[in-house]
Structure formats: structure tokens, C-alpha cells
Amino acid sequence: MNDNLMIETRGLAKTFTLHQQNGARLPVLDGIDLAVARGECVALTGPSGTGKSTLLRCLYGNYLASAGEVRVRGADGWVVLGRAAPRDVLLLRRDTLGYVSQFLRVIPRVPTLDIVAAPLRERGVAEDEARERAALLLRALSLPERLWRLPPATFSGGEQQRVNIARGLVAEHPVLLLDEPTASLDAANAERVAQLIDVARGRGAAIAGIFHDVAIRDRVATRCFSLTLTPEVAT
């Protein structure tokens, strides 16, 4: 067993049942064997429809596997998503498994600095330290300080995405899942995100992500994992 391994799938399959289409079944993933170790950034590649986002959601436990399993190495050993108790999954997400989606979903009217600091406070970090660490990331991402006390609902798409990235990276999770982290960003800000991904890898994070920007993918990925289309919808 590789002691550096942090997340893996074994024979992972995911099929969706389309209840509004007479129970048609849509196979998206089939027989996926993926392993990501500390210090790696694995880019999920393949044409549209091959299940890249579905795979990320399976790795995070938002989708349960139809077959096979997803395993994540937590502080106390391996956790098999789909078999673990809900409380154990919540703890895994708090302490081990970070996720940056394409969209910022937050409670309205909460200031940006508090949104970014929240994952640290949930882990017991003192308020002042959590806010200081959040501020460091927001500065690294060049989000103007005048915005920190404002809720991000009225921010531009690029500003919201930088808040999203800061929130996802601030807790320094050992495993990071990134779903197009540079979407909506200009070249300069995309490079800032790439530098933060480099820092996360340097501290030993195991990273899997989707990067539709080929230049950014080539910039941050240590290797690619290619997905292919599954057979057509079956009934």
C-alpha cells in the first residue's frame, strides 16, 4: 500500500435513472480506477459528457457510487464514502476533503472576510487568526480590501470566484477537489490561482481537478487522467 495515497476509486460506476423518461438509465462512469497521492495535481480530462464533474462529486460524496467505491484517507485512516455515517463524512469534509466548485453558494448578507474564514472557525481556529489567514488569501488573490466587509452577492463573476477559491483553500485540506477553479478569471488572476495550487502541492496536498483552460491545466497538472464516453442510454 502506498503511504502517500490520499484518495482512490476502485471500479467506480455511476448511473443515473431518469424517472421522467420512463426509467431510462444513463450510465456516466464505469469501472473508474483512480488514485491520487500527496503532492500530485491530477487533471481530469476528456470530451464533454464523459463524467468529469460527476467523478468529482463522487469523490466528495455528493453522488453515491452505483458500483465500486471511493476511499479517502482521513486523520484516523481510510473512509469509504457511501458506507460511512453522515457524521463521519461531515468530519472528513471539515478536516480532510476540500472542494472548490464553479459557483459560490453562501448565506446572504455575510461579509466576504467571514465567508472565507468560516472553514477555519469550524475547525476551532480562533476568530482573529481565522480572519488573518482569510485576509492573506484574499490579498494573494488581489481582491480589493474595500470588498472584504461586503457580502459577495453583488460582486462580479471573477470576484465571486476568487472568494470561492479563498474559502476552498484557506483550511489547507490534505485533499483538494477543484471544479474549474479559474473559470471567470482573467489571465493575471488565473496565474495567481495557479501559484496557490503550486503552494498546496508543495505542502503535500493531493489534488484532483477539472481545468478547461488548457494553458492552466498544463501549468498546474502533474499528470492527466482521461475519461471516455460510456455506452448510450439504456432502458
PDB file of C-alpha atoms in Angstrom:
ATOM      1  CA  MET A   1       0.000   0.000   0.000  1.00  0.00           C
ATOM      2  CA  ASN A   2       1.313   3.449  -0.958  1.00  0.00           C
ATOM      3  CA  ASP A   3       1.517   5.505   2.242  1.00  0.00           C
ATOM      4  CA  ASN A   4       1.285   8.703   0.185  1.00  0.00           C
ATOM      5  CA  LEU A   5      -2.037   7.726  -1.357  1.00  0.00           C
ATOM      6  CA  MET A   6      -4.855  10.016  -0.181  1.00  0.00           C
ATOM      7  CA  ILE A   7      -7.863   9.264  -2.374  1.00  0.00           C
ATOM      8  CA  GLU A   8      -8.760   6.422  -4.696  1.00  0.00           C
ATOM      9  CA  THR A   9     -11.628   4.814  -6.548  1.00  0.00           C
ATOM     10  CA  ARG A  10     -11.974   1.090  -7.220  1.00  0.00           C
ATOM     11  CA  GLY A  11     -14.241   0.029 -10.066  1.00  0.00           C
ATOM     12  CA  LEU A  12     -16.336   3.164  -9.586  1.00  0.00           C
ATOM     13  CA  ALA A  13     -19.536   3.323 -11.626  1.00  0.00           C
ATOM     14  CA  LYS A  14     -22.321   5.891 -11.618  1.00  0.00           C
ATOM     15  CA  THR A  15     -25.626   5.507 -13.448  1.00  0.00           C
ATOM     16  CA  PHE A  16     -28.496   7.969 -13.235  1.00  0.00           C
ATOM     17  CA  THR A  17     -32.113   6.825 -13.515  1.00  0.00           C
ATOM     18  CA  LEU A  18     -34.276   9.291 -15.476  1.00  0.00           C
ATOM     19  CA  HIS A  19     -37.645   8.876 -13.797  1.00  0.00           C
ATOM     20  CA  GLN A  20     -39.333  11.424 -16.073  1.00  0.00           C
ATOM     21  CA  GLN A  21     -38.220   9.413 -19.108  1.00  0.00           C
ATOM     22  CA  ASN A  22     -39.855   6.090 -18.223  1.00  0.00           C
ATOM     23  CA  GLY A  23     -36.977   4.998 -16.010  1.00  0.00           C
ATOM     24  CA  ALA A  24     -34.310   5.265 -18.700  1.00  0.00           C
ATOM     25  CA  ARG A  25     -30.846   4.677 -17.256  1.00  0.00           C
ATOM     26  CA  LEU A  26     -27.921   6.936 -18.118  1.00  0.00           C
ATOM     27  CA  PRO A  27     -24.518   5.368 -17.433  1.00  0.00           C
ATOM     28  CA  VAL A  28     -21.947   8.120 -16.879  1.00  0.00           C
ATOM     29  CA  LEU A  29     -18.994   6.396 -15.174  1.00  0.00           C
ATOM     30  CA  ASP A  30     -17.988   2.755 -15.422  1.00  0.00           C
ATOM     31  CA  GLY A  31     -15.013   0.928 -13.930  1.00  0.00           C
ATOM     32  CA  ILE A  32     -13.063   4.015 -12.851  1.00  0.00           C
ATOM     33  CA  ASP A  33      -9.817   3.242 -11.029  1.00  0.00           C
ATOM     34  CA  LEU A  34      -8.194   6.489  -9.933  1.00  0.00           C
ATOM     35  CA  ALA A  35      -5.548   7.117  -7.278  1.00  0.00           C
ATOM     36  CA  VAL A  36      -4.163  10.483  -6.172  1.00  0.00           C
ATOM     37  CA  ALA A  37      -1.181  10.781  -3.839  1.00  0.00           C
ATOM     38  CA  ARG A  38       0.232  13.595  -1.752  1.00  0.00           C
ATOM     39  CA  GLY A  39       1.885  16.283  -3.850  1.00  0.00           C
ATOM     40  CA  GLU A  40       0.047  15.381  -7.052  1.00  0.00           C
ATOM     41  CA  CYS A  41      -2.315  17.523  -9.114  1.00  0.00           C
ATOM     42  CA  VAL A  42      -4.275  15.193 -11.377  1.00  0.00           C
ATOM     43  CA  ALA A  43      -6.252  16.860 -14.163  1.00  0.00           C
ATOM     44  CA  LEU A  44      -9.436  15.045 -15.215  1.00  0.00           C
ATOM     45  CA  THR A  45      -9.685  15.250 -18.984  1.00  0.00           C
ATOM     46  CA  GLY A  46     -11.982  14.043 -21.736  1.00  0.00           C
ATOM     47  CA  PRO A  47     -14.744  15.335 -24.016  1.00  0.00           C
ATOM     48  CA  SER A  48     -17.904  16.916 -22.666  1.00  0.00           C
ATOM     49  CA  GLY A  49     -20.243  14.258 -21.291  1.00  0.00           C
ATOM     50  CA  THR A  50     -17.557  11.869 -20.075  1.00  0.00           C
ATOM     51  CA  GLY A  51     -18.428  12.483 -16.427  1.00  0.00           C
ATOM     52  CA  LYS A  52     -15.613  14.684 -15.138  1.00  0.00           C
ATOM     53  CA  SER A  53     -17.864  16.731 -12.836  1.00  0.00           C
ATOM     54  CA  THR A  54     -19.761  13.587 -11.843  1.00  0.00           C
ATOM     55  CA  LEU A  55     -16.483  11.970 -10.815  1.00  0.00           C
ATOM     56  CA  LEU A  56     -15.547  14.984  -8.677  1.00  0.00           C
ATOM     57  CA  ARG A  57     -18.942  14.868  -6.973  1.00  0.00           C
ATOM     58  CA  CYS A  58     -18.474  11.161  -6.298  1.00  0.00           C
ATOM     59  CA  LEU A  59     -15.063  11.886  -4.781  1.00  0.00           C
ATOM     60  CA  TYR A  60     -16.694  14.445  -2.480  1.00  0.00           C
ATOM     61  CA  GLY A  61     -19.605  12.178  -1.619  1.00  0.00           C
ATOM     62  CA  ASN A  62     -22.342  14.305  -3.194  1.00  0.00           C
ATOM     63  CA  TYR A  63     -23.140  11.375  -5.515  1.00  0.00           C
ATOM     64  CA  LEU A  64     -23.124   7.819  -4.217  1.00  0.00           C
ATOM     65  CA  ALA A  65     -21.467   5.175  -6.347  1.00  0.00           C
ATOM     66  CA  SER A  66     -23.731   2.780  -8.260  1.00  0.00           C
ATOM     67  CA  ALA A  67     -20.929   0.221  -8.045  1.00  0.00           C
ATOM     68  CA  GLY A  68     -17.377   0.137  -6.747  1.00  0.00           C
ATOM     69  CA  GLU A  69     -16.166   2.509  -4.058  1.00  0.00           C
ATOM     70  CA  VAL A  70     -14.489   5.801  -3.232  1.00  0.00           C
ATOM     71  CA  ARG A  71     -11.928   5.837  -0.402  1.00  0.00           C
ATOM     72  CA  VAL A  72     -10.412   8.906   1.277  1.00  0.00           C
ATOM     73  CA  ARG A  73      -7.617   8.787   3.847  1.00  0.00           C
ATOM     74  CA  GLY A  74      -8.768  10.764   6.873  1.00  0.00           C
ATOM     75  CA  ALA A  75      -6.937  11.560  10.096  1.00  0.00           C
ATOM     76  CA  ASP A  76      -7.904   8.172  11.565  1.00  0.00           C
ATOM     77  CA  GLY A  77      -7.493   6.034   8.455  1.00  0.00           C
ATOM     78  CA  TRP A  78      -9.432   5.249   5.305  1.00  0.00           C
ATOM     79  CA  VAL A  79     -13.081   6.268   4.978  1.00  0.00           C
ATOM     80  CA  VAL A  80     -15.258   4.615   2.318  1.00  0.00           C
ATOM     81  CA  LEU A  81     -17.785   7.146   1.082  1.00  0.00           C
ATOM     82  CA  GLY A  82     -21.224   5.584   0.733  1.00  0.00           C
ATOM     83  CA  ARG A  83     -20.648   3.359   3.743  1.00  0.00           C
ATOM     84  CA  ALA A  84     -19.582   5.979   6.262  1.00  0.00           C
ATOM     85  CA  ALA A  85     -22.017   7.526   8.721  1.00  0.00           C
ATOM     86  CA  PRO A  86     -23.141  11.071   7.807  1.00  0.00           C
ATOM     87  CA  ARG A  87     -21.266  12.475  10.814  1.00  0.00           C
ATOM     88  CA  ASP A  88     -18.024  10.869   9.625  1.00  0.00           C
ATOM     89  CA  VAL A  89     -18.477  12.342   6.142  1.00  0.00           C
ATOM     90  CA  LEU A  90     -19.020  15.811   7.644  1.00  0.00           C
ATOM     91  CA  LEU A  91     -15.853  15.451   9.715  1.00  0.00           C
ATOM     92  CA  LEU A  92     -13.946  14.275   6.642  1.00  0.00           C
ATOM     93  CA  ARG A  93     -15.056  17.376   4.741  1.00  0.00           C
ATOM     94  CA  ARG A  94     -14.182  19.624   7.658  1.00  0.00           C
ATOM     95  CA  ASP A  95     -10.691  18.253   8.229  1.00  0.00           C
ATOM     96  CA  THR A  96      -9.528  16.437   5.079  1.00  0.00           C
ATOM     97  CA  LEU A  97     -11.570  16.944   1.937  1.00  0.00           C
ATOM     98  CA  GLY A  98     -11.774  20.414   0.399  1.00  0.00           C
ATOM     99  CA  TYR A  99     -13.886  21.308  -2.628  1.00  0.00           C
ATOM    100  CA  VAL A 100     -13.933  24.361  -4.901  1.00  0.00           C
ATOM    101  CA  SER A 101     -16.969  24.407  -7.196  1.00  0.00           C
ATOM    102  CA  GLN A 102     -17.660  26.735 -10.094  1.00  0.00           C
ATOM    103  CA  PHE A 103     -20.286  28.618  -8.108  1.00  0.00           C
ATOM    104  CA  LEU A 104     -20.253  30.486  -4.800  1.00  0.00           C
ATOM    105  CA  ARG A 105     -23.103  29.422  -2.514  1.00  0.00           C
ATOM    106  CA  VAL A 106     -23.191  31.341   0.748  1.00  0.00           C
ATOM    107  CA  ILE A 107     -25.592  32.767   3.304  1.00  0.00           C
ATOM    108  CA  PRO A 108     -26.800  36.220   2.139  1.00  0.00           C
ATOM    109  CA  ARG A 109     -25.526  39.337   3.923  1.00  0.00           C
ATOM    110  CA  VAL A 110     -22.478  37.599   5.452  1.00  0.00           C
ATOM    111  CA  PRO A 111     -19.308  39.662   4.817  1.00  0.00           C
ATOM    112  CA  THR A 112     -16.711  38.214   2.472  1.00  0.00           C
ATOM    113  CA  LEU A 113     -13.977  38.016   5.118  1.00  0.00           C
ATOM    114  CA  ASP A 114     -16.237  35.941   7.383  1.00  0.00           C
ATOM    115  CA  ILE A 115     -17.219  33.652   4.488  1.00  0.00           C
ATOM    116  CA  VAL A 116     -13.566  32.879   3.765  1.00  0.00           C
ATOM    117  CA  ALA A 117     -12.670  32.465   7.453  1.00  0.00           C
ATOM    118  CA  ALA A 118     -15.606  30.125   8.187  1.00  0.00           C
ATOM    119  CA  PRO A 119     -13.844  26.788   7.384  1.00  0.00           C
ATOM    120  CA  LEU A 120     -11.120  27.683   9.898  1.00  0.00           C
ATOM    121  CA  ARG A 121     -13.584  28.662  12.616  1.00  0.00           C
ATOM    122  CA  GLU A 122     -15.382  25.342  12.085  1.00  0.00           C
ATOM    123  CA  ARG A 123     -12.099  23.599  12.925  1.00  0.00           C
ATOM    124  CA  GLY A 124     -11.685  25.556  16.150  1.00  0.00           C
ATOM    125  CA  VAL A 125      -9.247  28.222  14.953  1.00  0.00           C
ATOM    126  CA  ALA A 126      -9.548  31.436  16.962  1.00  0.00           C
ATOM    127  CA  GLU A 127     -11.537  34.238  15.340  1.00  0.00           C
ATOM    128  CA  ASP A 128      -8.625  36.658  14.945  1.00  0.00           C
ATOM    129  CA  GLU A 129      -6.314  34.037  13.445  1.00  0.00           C
ATOM    130  CA  ALA A 130      -9.027  32.794  11.081  1.00  0.00           C
ATOM    131  CA  ARG A 131      -9.654  36.314   9.813  1.00  0.00           C
ATOM    132  CA  GLU A 132      -5.925  36.996   9.422  1.00  0.00           C
ATOM    133  CA  ARG A 133      -5.433  33.853   7.362  1.00  0.00           C
ATOM    134  CA  ALA A 134      -8.502  34.682   5.280  1.00  0.00           C
ATOM    135  CA  ALA A 135      -7.144  38.173   4.661  1.00  0.00           C
ATOM    136  CA  LEU A 136      -3.792  36.766   3.482  1.00  0.00           C
ATOM    137  CA  LEU A 137      -5.522  34.662   0.839  1.00  0.00           C
ATOM    138  CA  LEU A 138      -7.796  37.472  -0.312  1.00  0.00           C
ATOM    139  CA  ARG A 139      -4.723  39.685  -0.727  1.00  0.00           C
ATOM    140  CA  ALA A 140      -2.923  36.915  -2.637  1.00  0.00           C
ATOM    141  CA  LEU A 141      -5.920  36.768  -4.974  1.00  0.00           C
ATOM    142  CA  SER A 142      -5.953  40.580  -5.367  1.00  0.00           C
ATOM    143  CA  LEU A 143      -9.490  41.033  -4.092  1.00  0.00           C
ATOM    144  CA  PRO A 144      -9.730  44.714  -3.090  1.00  0.00           C
ATOM    145  CA  GLU A 145      -9.847  45.230   0.679  1.00  0.00           C
ATOM    146  CA  ARG A 146     -12.832  47.564   0.327  1.00  0.00           C
ATOM    147  CA  LEU A 147     -14.891  44.494  -0.641  1.00  0.00           C
ATOM    148  CA  TRP A 148     -13.985  42.340   2.358  1.00  0.00           C
ATOM    149  CA  ARG A 149     -16.735  43.716   4.599  1.00  0.00           C
ATOM    150  CA  LEU A 150     -19.385  43.390   1.907  1.00  0.00           C
ATOM    151  CA  PRO A 151     -21.433  40.280   1.028  1.00  0.00           C
ATOM    152  CA  PRO A 152     -20.271  38.871  -2.332  1.00  0.00           C
ATOM    153  CA  ALA A 153     -23.756  38.585  -3.884  1.00  0.00           C
ATOM    154  CA  THR A 154     -23.279  41.758  -5.942  1.00  0.00           C
ATOM    155  CA  PHE A 155     -19.645  41.070  -6.902  1.00  0.00           C
ATOM    156  CA  SER A 156     -18.621  40.328 -10.467  1.00  0.00           C
ATOM    157  CA  GLY A 157     -18.277  36.695 -11.531  1.00  0.00           C
ATOM    158  CA  GLY A 158     -14.494  36.890 -11.272  1.00  0.00           C
ATOM    159  CA  GLU A 159     -14.622  38.452  -7.812  1.00  0.00           C
ATOM    160  CA  GLN A 160     -17.051  35.808  -6.571  1.00  0.00           C
ATOM    161  CA  GLN A 161     -14.819  33.082  -7.940  1.00  0.00           C
ATOM    162  CA  ARG A 162     -11.828  34.459  -6.062  1.00  0.00           C
ATOM    163  CA  VAL A 163     -13.863  34.433  -2.842  1.00  0.00           C
ATOM    164  CA  ASN A 164     -14.846  30.849  -3.656  1.00  0.00           C
ATOM    165  CA  ILE A 165     -11.209  29.833  -4.170  1.00  0.00           C
ATOM    166  CA  ALA A 166     -10.055  31.568  -0.984  1.00  0.00           C
ATOM    167  CA  ARG A 167     -12.753  29.802   1.035  1.00  0.00           C
ATOM    168  CA  GLY A 168     -11.802  26.444  -0.510  1.00  0.00           C
ATOM    169  CA  LEU A 169      -8.061  26.824   0.126  1.00  0.00           C
ATOM    170  CA  VAL A 170      -7.938  28.612   3.472  1.00  0.00           C
ATOM    171  CA  ALA A 171      -8.196  25.469   5.636  1.00  0.00           C
ATOM    172  CA  GLU A 172      -5.309  23.762   3.793  1.00  0.00           C
ATOM    173  CA  HIS A 173      -7.128  20.441   3.427  1.00  0.00           C
ATOM    174  CA  PRO A 174      -4.924  17.413   2.679  1.00  0.00           C
ATOM    175  CA  VAL A 175      -7.168  16.598  -0.311  1.00  0.00           C
ATOM    176  CA  LEU A 176      -8.481  19.245  -2.729  1.00  0.00           C
ATOM    177  CA  LEU A 177     -11.101  18.820  -5.442  1.00  0.00           C
ATOM    178  CA  LEU A 178     -11.201  21.673  -7.954  1.00  0.00           C
ATOM    179  CA  ASP A 179     -14.011  22.131 -10.478  1.00  0.00           C
ATOM    180  CA  GLU A 180     -12.760  24.719 -12.985  1.00  0.00           C
ATOM    181  CA  PRO A 181     -11.184  26.988 -10.351  1.00  0.00           C
ATOM    182  CA  THR A 182     -10.092  29.579 -12.927  1.00  0.00           C
ATOM    183  CA  ALA A 183     -13.469  29.943 -14.651  1.00  0.00           C
ATOM    184  CA  SER A 184     -14.439  33.635 -14.959  1.00  0.00           C
ATOM    185  CA  LEU A 185     -10.875  34.773 -14.239  1.00  0.00           C
ATOM    186  CA  ASP A 186      -8.581  36.842 -16.417  1.00  0.00           C
ATOM    187  CA  ALA A 187      -5.061  35.653 -17.176  1.00  0.00           C
ATOM    188  CA  ALA A 188      -3.414  37.503 -14.272  1.00  0.00           C
ATOM    189  CA  ASN A 189      -5.849  36.161 -11.679  1.00  0.00           C
ATOM    190  CA  ALA A 190      -5.739  32.669 -13.189  1.00  0.00           C
ATOM    191  CA  GLU A 191      -1.969  32.715 -12.681  1.00  0.00           C
ATOM    192  CA  ARG A 192      -2.455  33.747  -9.049  1.00  0.00           C
ATOM    193  CA  VAL A 193      -4.709  30.728  -8.567  1.00  0.00           C
ATOM    194  CA  ALA A 194      -2.123  28.513 -10.266  1.00  0.00           C
ATOM    195  CA  GLN A 195       0.503  29.766  -7.807  1.00  0.00           C
ATOM    196  CA  LEU A 196      -1.763  28.880  -4.868  1.00  0.00           C
ATOM    197  CA  ILE A 197      -2.260  25.400  -6.337  1.00  0.00           C
ATOM    198  CA  ASP A 198       1.536  25.100  -6.502  1.00  0.00           C
ATOM    199  CA  VAL A 199       1.738  26.073  -2.824  1.00  0.00           C
ATOM    200  CA  ALA A 200      -0.894  23.475  -1.890  1.00  0.00           C
ATOM    201  CA  ARG A 201       1.004  20.779  -3.765  1.00  0.00           C
ATOM    202  CA  GLY A 202       4.213  21.888  -2.124  1.00  0.00           C
ATOM    203  CA  ARG A 203       2.747  21.304   1.338  1.00  0.00           C
ATOM    204  CA  GLY A 204       1.670  17.824   0.236  1.00  0.00           C
ATOM    205  CA  ALA A 205      -1.964  18.219  -0.772  1.00  0.00           C
ATOM    206  CA  ALA A 206      -3.419  15.591  -3.101  1.00  0.00           C
ATOM    207  CA  ILE A 207      -5.348  17.482  -5.791  1.00  0.00           C
ATOM    208  CA  ALA A 208      -7.794  16.359  -8.472  1.00  0.00           C
ATOM    209  CA  GLY A 209      -9.385  18.932 -10.730  1.00  0.00           C
ATOM    210  CA  ILE A 210     -11.069  19.921 -13.951  1.00  0.00           C
ATOM    211  CA  PHE A 211      -9.261  22.614 -15.919  1.00  0.00           C
ATOM    212  CA  HIS A 212     -10.879  23.545 -19.227  1.00  0.00           C
ATOM    213  CA  ASP A 213      -8.252  26.243 -19.704  1.00  0.00           C
ATOM    214  CA  VAL A 214      -5.567  24.150 -21.375  1.00  0.00           C
ATOM    215  CA  ALA A 215      -2.774  26.600 -20.517  1.00  0.00           C
ATOM    216  CA  ILE A 216      -3.660  26.485 -16.818  1.00  0.00           C
ATOM    217  CA  ARG A 217      -4.039  22.702 -16.919  1.00  0.00           C
ATOM    218  CA  ASP A 218      -0.598  22.322 -18.447  1.00  0.00           C
ATOM    219  CA  ARG A 219       0.731  24.808 -15.899  1.00  0.00           C
ATOM    220  CA  VAL A 220      -0.515  23.043 -12.728  1.00  0.00           C
ATOM    221  CA  ALA A 221      -1.123  19.360 -13.520  1.00  0.00           C
ATOM    222  CA  THR A 222       1.469  16.737 -12.703  1.00  0.00           C
ATOM    223  CA  ARG A 223      -0.451  14.231 -14.846  1.00  0.00           C
ATOM    224  CA  CYS A 224      -3.797  13.759 -16.591  1.00  0.00           C
ATOM    225  CA  PHE A 225      -6.488  11.144 -16.070  1.00  0.00           C
ATOM    226  CA  SER A 226      -8.577  10.743 -19.217  1.00  0.00           C
ATOM    227  CA  LEU A 227     -12.244   9.740 -19.177  1.00  0.00           C
ATOM    228  CA  THR A 228     -14.104   8.330 -22.173  1.00  0.00           C
ATOM    229  CA  LEU A 229     -17.759   8.233 -23.140  1.00  0.00           C
ATOM    230  CA  THR A 230     -19.803   5.351 -21.706  1.00  0.00           C
ATOM    231  CA  PRO A 231     -22.362   3.409 -23.806  1.00  0.00           C
ATOM    232  CA  GLU A 232     -25.592   5.102 -24.835  1.00  0.00           C
ATOM    233  CA  VAL A 233     -28.603   5.438 -22.556  1.00  0.00           C
ATOM    234  CA  ALA A 234     -30.134   2.024 -21.784  1.00  0.00           C
ATOM    235  CA  THR A 235     -33.728   1.241 -20.756  1.00  0.00           C
TER     236      THR A 235
END
